[in-house]
Amino acid sequence: MRIRKRQLADIQTLSHEQAKNGKSCPMRGQCFKAKGNRSIERNHNLERHKERTRELLLSETGIQRKKQRSADVEPVFAQLKHNNGFRRFSLKGLQKVELEFGLMALGHNLRKKIAA
């Protein structure tokens, strides 16, 4: 088991597992080309987060929220892309992209306000 620290609060616990008796498999040459046995690295913290997310999404509230998302959020992105021809950001860097998207959202909201 190995611990990897990516950011200040992001500590990951990883385990490294290696298959045993992989050389005796008759199908080995068809699915695996490397020398030695197959190895897998598991991130236990990530697996825990994925399981929690899966539980939330499959709950009654999660199912309702997924249905509502298609009515609330997705049309806005479609309108920005289709009506404004917005396909990619023209600026680089997180702050500049946030500013550019904020301006696009502001323009979208003003158009909605004027149309109402």
Coordinates of N, CA and C in Angstrom, one line a residue, residues 5-97:
K5 N 0.3 12.1 -2.0 CA -0.3 13.4 -1.6 C -0.2 14.4 -2.8
R6 N -1.3 14.8 -3.4 CA -1.3 15.6 -4.6 C -1.4 17.1 -4.2
Q7 N -2.3 17.4 -3.3 CA -2.5 18.8 -2.9 C -2.5 18.8 -1.4
L8 N -2.7 20.0 -0.8 CA -2.7 20.1 0.6 C -3.7 19.1 1.3
A9 N -4.9 19.1 0.9 CA -5.9 18.2 1.5 C -6.2 16.9 0.8
D10 N -5.6 16.7 -0.4 CA -5.9 15.5 -1.2 C -4.8 14.4 -0.9
I11 N -5.1 13.5 0.0 CA -4.3 12.4 0.3 C -5.0 11.2 -0.3
Q12 N -4.3 10.4 -1.1 CA -4.8 9.2 -1.7 C -4.1 8.0 -1.2
T13 N -4.9 7.0 -0.9 CA -4.4 5.7 -0.5 C -4.5 4.7 -1.7
L14 N -3.3 4.3 -2.2 CA -3.3 3.4 -3.4 C -2.8 2.0 -3.0
S15 N -3.3 1.0 -3.6 CA -2.8 -0.3 -3.4 C -2.4 -0.8 -4.8
H16 N -1.3 -1.6 -4.8 CA -0.8 -2.1 -6.1 C -1.0 -3.6 -6.0
E17 N -1.8 -4.2 -6.9 CA -2.0 -5.6 -6.9 C -1.4 -6.2 -8.2
Q18 N -0.9 -7.4 -8.1 CA -0.3 -8.0 -9.2 C -0.9 -9.4 -9.4
A19 N -1.2 -9.7 -10.6 CA -1.8 -11.1 -10.9 C -0.8 -12.2 -10.7
K20 N -1.3 -13.3 -10.3 CA -0.4 -14.5 -10.1 C -0.8 -15.5 -11.1
N21 N 0.2 -16.3 -11.5 CA 0.0 -17.3 -12.5 C -0.6 -16.8 -13.9
G22 N -0.2 -15.6 -14.3 CA -0.7 -15.1 -15.5 C 0.0 -15.8 -16.7
K23 N 1.1 -16.4 -16.5 CA 1.8 -17.1 -17.6 C 1.2 -18.4 -18.1
S24 N 0.4 -19.0 -17.2 CA -0.3 -20.2 -17.5 C -1.6 -20.1 -18.3
C25 N -2.0 -18.8 -18.5 CA -3.3 -18.6 -19.2 C -3.1 -18.9 -20.7
P26 N -3.9 -19.7 -21.3 CA -3.8 -20.0 -22.7 C -4.1 -18.9 -23.6
M27 N -4.9 -17.9 -23.1 CA -5.3 -16.7 -23.9 C -4.4 -15.5 -23.7
R28 N -3.3 -15.7 -22.9 CA -2.5 -14.5 -22.5 C -2.0 -13.7 -23.7
G29 N -1.5 -14.4 -24.8 CA -1.0 -13.7 -25.9 C -2.0 -12.8 -26.7
Q30 N -3.3 -13.1 -26.6 CA -4.3 -12.4 -27.3 C -4.7 -11.1 -26.6
C31 N -4.5 -11.0 -25.2 CA -5.0 -9.8 -24.5 C -3.9 -9.1 -23.7
F32 N -2.7 -9.6 -23.7 CA -1.7 -9.0 -22.9 C -0.3 -9.2 -23.5
K33 N 0.4 -8.1 -23.8 CA 1.6 -8.2 -24.6 C 2.9 -8.0 -23.7
A34 N 2.7 -7.4 -22.5 CA 3.9 -7.0 -21.7 C 4.5 -8.2 -21.1
K35 N 5.8 -8.1 -20.7 CA 6.5 -9.1 -20.0 C 6.1 -9.0 -18.5
G36 N 6.1 -10.2 -17.8 CA 5.8 -10.2 -16.4 C 4.3 -10.3 -16.3
N37 N 3.8 -10.2 -15.0 CA 2.4 -10.3 -14.7 C 1.7 -9.0 -14.8
R38 N 0.4 -9.0 -15.0 CA -0.5 -7.8 -15.1 C -0.6 -7.2 -13.7
S39 N -0.5 -5.9 -13.6 CA -0.6 -5.2 -12.3 C -1.7 -4.2 -12.4
I40 N -2.3 -3.9 -11.3 CA -3.4 -3.0 -11.2 C -3.2 -2.0 -10.0
E41 N -3.4 -0.7 -10.2 CA -3.3 0.2 -9.1 C -4.7 0.7 -8.7
R42 N -5.1 0.5 -7.5 CA -6.4 0.9 -7.0 C -6.3 2.1 -6.1
N43 N -7.2 3.1 -6.3 CA -7.2 4.3 -5.5 C -8.5 4.1 -4.6
H44 N -8.3 3.8 -3.4 CA -9.4 3.5 -2.5 C -10.3 4.7 -2.2
N45 N -9.7 5.9 -2.1 CA -10.5 7.1 -1.8 C -11.4 7.4 -3.0
L46 N -10.8 7.3 -4.2 CA -11.6 7.5 -5.4 C -12.8 6.5 -5.5
E47 N -12.5 5.3 -5.2 CA -13.6 4.3 -5.2 C -14.7 4.6 -4.2
R48 N -14.3 5.1 -3.1 CA -15.3 5.5 -2.0 C -16.1 6.6 -2.5
H49 N -15.5 7.6 -3.2 CA -16.3 8.8 -3.7 C -17.2 8.3 -4.8
K50 N -16.7 7.4 -5.7 CA -17.6 7.0 -6.8 C -18.8 6.2 -6.3
E51 N -18.6 5.4 -5.3 CA -19.7 4.6 -4.7 C -20.7 5.5 -4.0
R52 N -20.2 6.6 -3.3 CA -21.1 7.5 -2.7 C -21.9 8.3 -3.8
T53 N -21.3 8.7 -4.8 CA -21.9 9.4 -5.9 C -23.0 8.5 -6.6
R54 N -22.6 7.2 -6.8 CA -23.5 6.3 -7.4 C -24.8 6.1 -6.5
E55 N -24.6 6.0 -5.2 CA -25.7 5.9 -4.3 C -26.6 7.2 -4.4
L56 N -26.0 8.4 -4.4 CA -26.8 9.6 -4.5 C -27.5 9.7 -5.8
L57 N -26.9 9.3 -6.9 CA -27.6 9.4 -8.2 C -28.7 8.4 -8.3
L58 N -28.6 7.2 -7.7 CA -29.7 6.2 -7.8 C -30.8 6.4 -6.8
S59 N -30.6 7.3 -5.8 CA -31.7 7.6 -4.9 C -32.8 8.3 -5.6
E60 N -34.0 8.4 -4.9 CA -35.2 9.0 -5.5 C -34.9 10.5 -5.8
T61 N -34.2 11.2 -4.9 CA -33.9 12.6 -5.1 C -32.9 12.7 -6.3
G62 N -31.9 11.8 -6.3 CA -30.9 11.9 -7.4 C -31.6 11.7 -8.8
I63 N -32.5 10.8 -8.9 CA -33.2 10.5 -10.1 C -34.0 11.8 -10.5
Q64 N -34.7 12.4 -9.6 CA -35.4 13.6 -9.9 C -34.5 14.7 -10.4
R65 N -33.4 14.9 -9.7 CA -32.4 15.9 -10.1 C -31.9 15.7 -11.5
K66 N -31.6 14.4 -11.8 CA -31.1 14.1 -13.2 C -32.1 14.5 -14.2
K67 N -33.4 14.2 -13.9 CA -34.5 14.6 -14.9 C -34.6 16.1 -15.0
Q68 N -34.5 16.8 -13.9 CA -34.6 18.3 -13.9 C -33.4 18.9 -14.6
R69 N -32.2 18.3 -14.6 CA -31.0 18.9 -15.2 C -31.3 19.1 -16.7
S70 N -31.9 18.1 -17.3 CA -32.1 18.2 -18.8 C -33.0 19.3 -19.1
A71 N -33.8 19.8 -18.2 CA -34.7 20.9 -18.5 C -34.1 22.2 -18.0
D72 N -33.2 22.2 -17.0 CA -32.6 23.4 -16.5 C -31.3 23.9 -17.2
V73 N -30.4 23.0 -17.2 CA -29.0 23.3 -17.6 C -28.7 23.1 -19.1
E74 N -29.0 21.9 -19.6 CA -28.5 21.6 -20.9 C -29.0 22.5 -22.0
P75 N -30.3 23.0 -22.0 CA -30.7 23.9 -23.0 C -29.9 25.2 -23.1
V76 N -29.4 25.7 -21.9 CA -28.6 26.9 -21.9 C -27.3 26.7 -22.7
F77 N -26.6 25.6 -22.4 CA -25.4 25.3 -23.2 C -25.6 25.1 -24.7
A78 N -26.8 24.5 -25.0 CA -27.1 24.3 -26.4 C -27.4 25.7 -27.1
Q79 N -28.0 26.6 -26.3 CA -28.3 27.9 -26.9 C -27.0 28.7 -27.1
L80 N -26.1 28.6 -26.1 CA -24.9 29.3 -26.2 C -24.1 28.8 -27.4
K81 N -24.1 27.5 -27.6 CA -23.3 26.9 -28.7 C -24.0 27.2 -30.1
H82 N -25.3 27.0 -30.2 CA -26.0 27.1 -31.4 C -26.3 28.5 -31.8
N83 N -26.9 29.3 -30.9 CA -27.3 30.7 -31.3 C -26.1 31.6 -31.4
N84 N -25.1 31.5 -30.5 CA -24.0 32.4 -30.5 C -22.8 31.9 -31.3
G85 N -22.8 30.6 -31.7 CA -21.7 30.0 -32.4 C -20.5 29.9 -31.5
F86 N -20.8 29.7 -30.2 CA -19.7 29.6 -29.2 C -19.2 28.1 -29.1
R87 N -18.1 27.9 -29.7 CA -17.5 26.5 -29.8 C -16.3 26.3 -28.9
R88 N -15.5 27.3 -28.7 CA -14.3 27.2 -27.9 C -14.0 28.6 -27.3
F89 N -13.2 28.5 -26.2 CA -12.8 29.7 -25.6 C -11.7 30.3 -26.3
S90 N -11.6 31.6 -26.4 CA -10.6 32.3 -27.2 C -9.4 32.7 -26.3
L91 N -9.6 32.7 -25.0 CA -8.5 33.1 -24.0 C -8.0 31.8 -23.3
K92 N -6.8 32.0 -22.8 CA -6.2 30.9 -22.1 C -6.0 31.2 -20.6
G93 N -6.0 30.2 -19.8 CA -5.9 30.4 -18.3 C -7.3 30.4 -17.6
L94 N -7.3 29.8 -16.4 CA -8.6 29.6 -15.7 C -9.3 31.0 -15.5
Q95 N -8.6 32.0 -15.0 CA -9.3 33.3 -14.7 C -9.9 33.9 -16.0
K96 N -9.1 33.8 -17.1 CA -9.6 34.4 -18.3 C -10.8 33.6 -18.9
V97 N -10.7 32.3 -18.8 CA -11.8 31.5 -19.3 C -13.1 31.7 -18.4

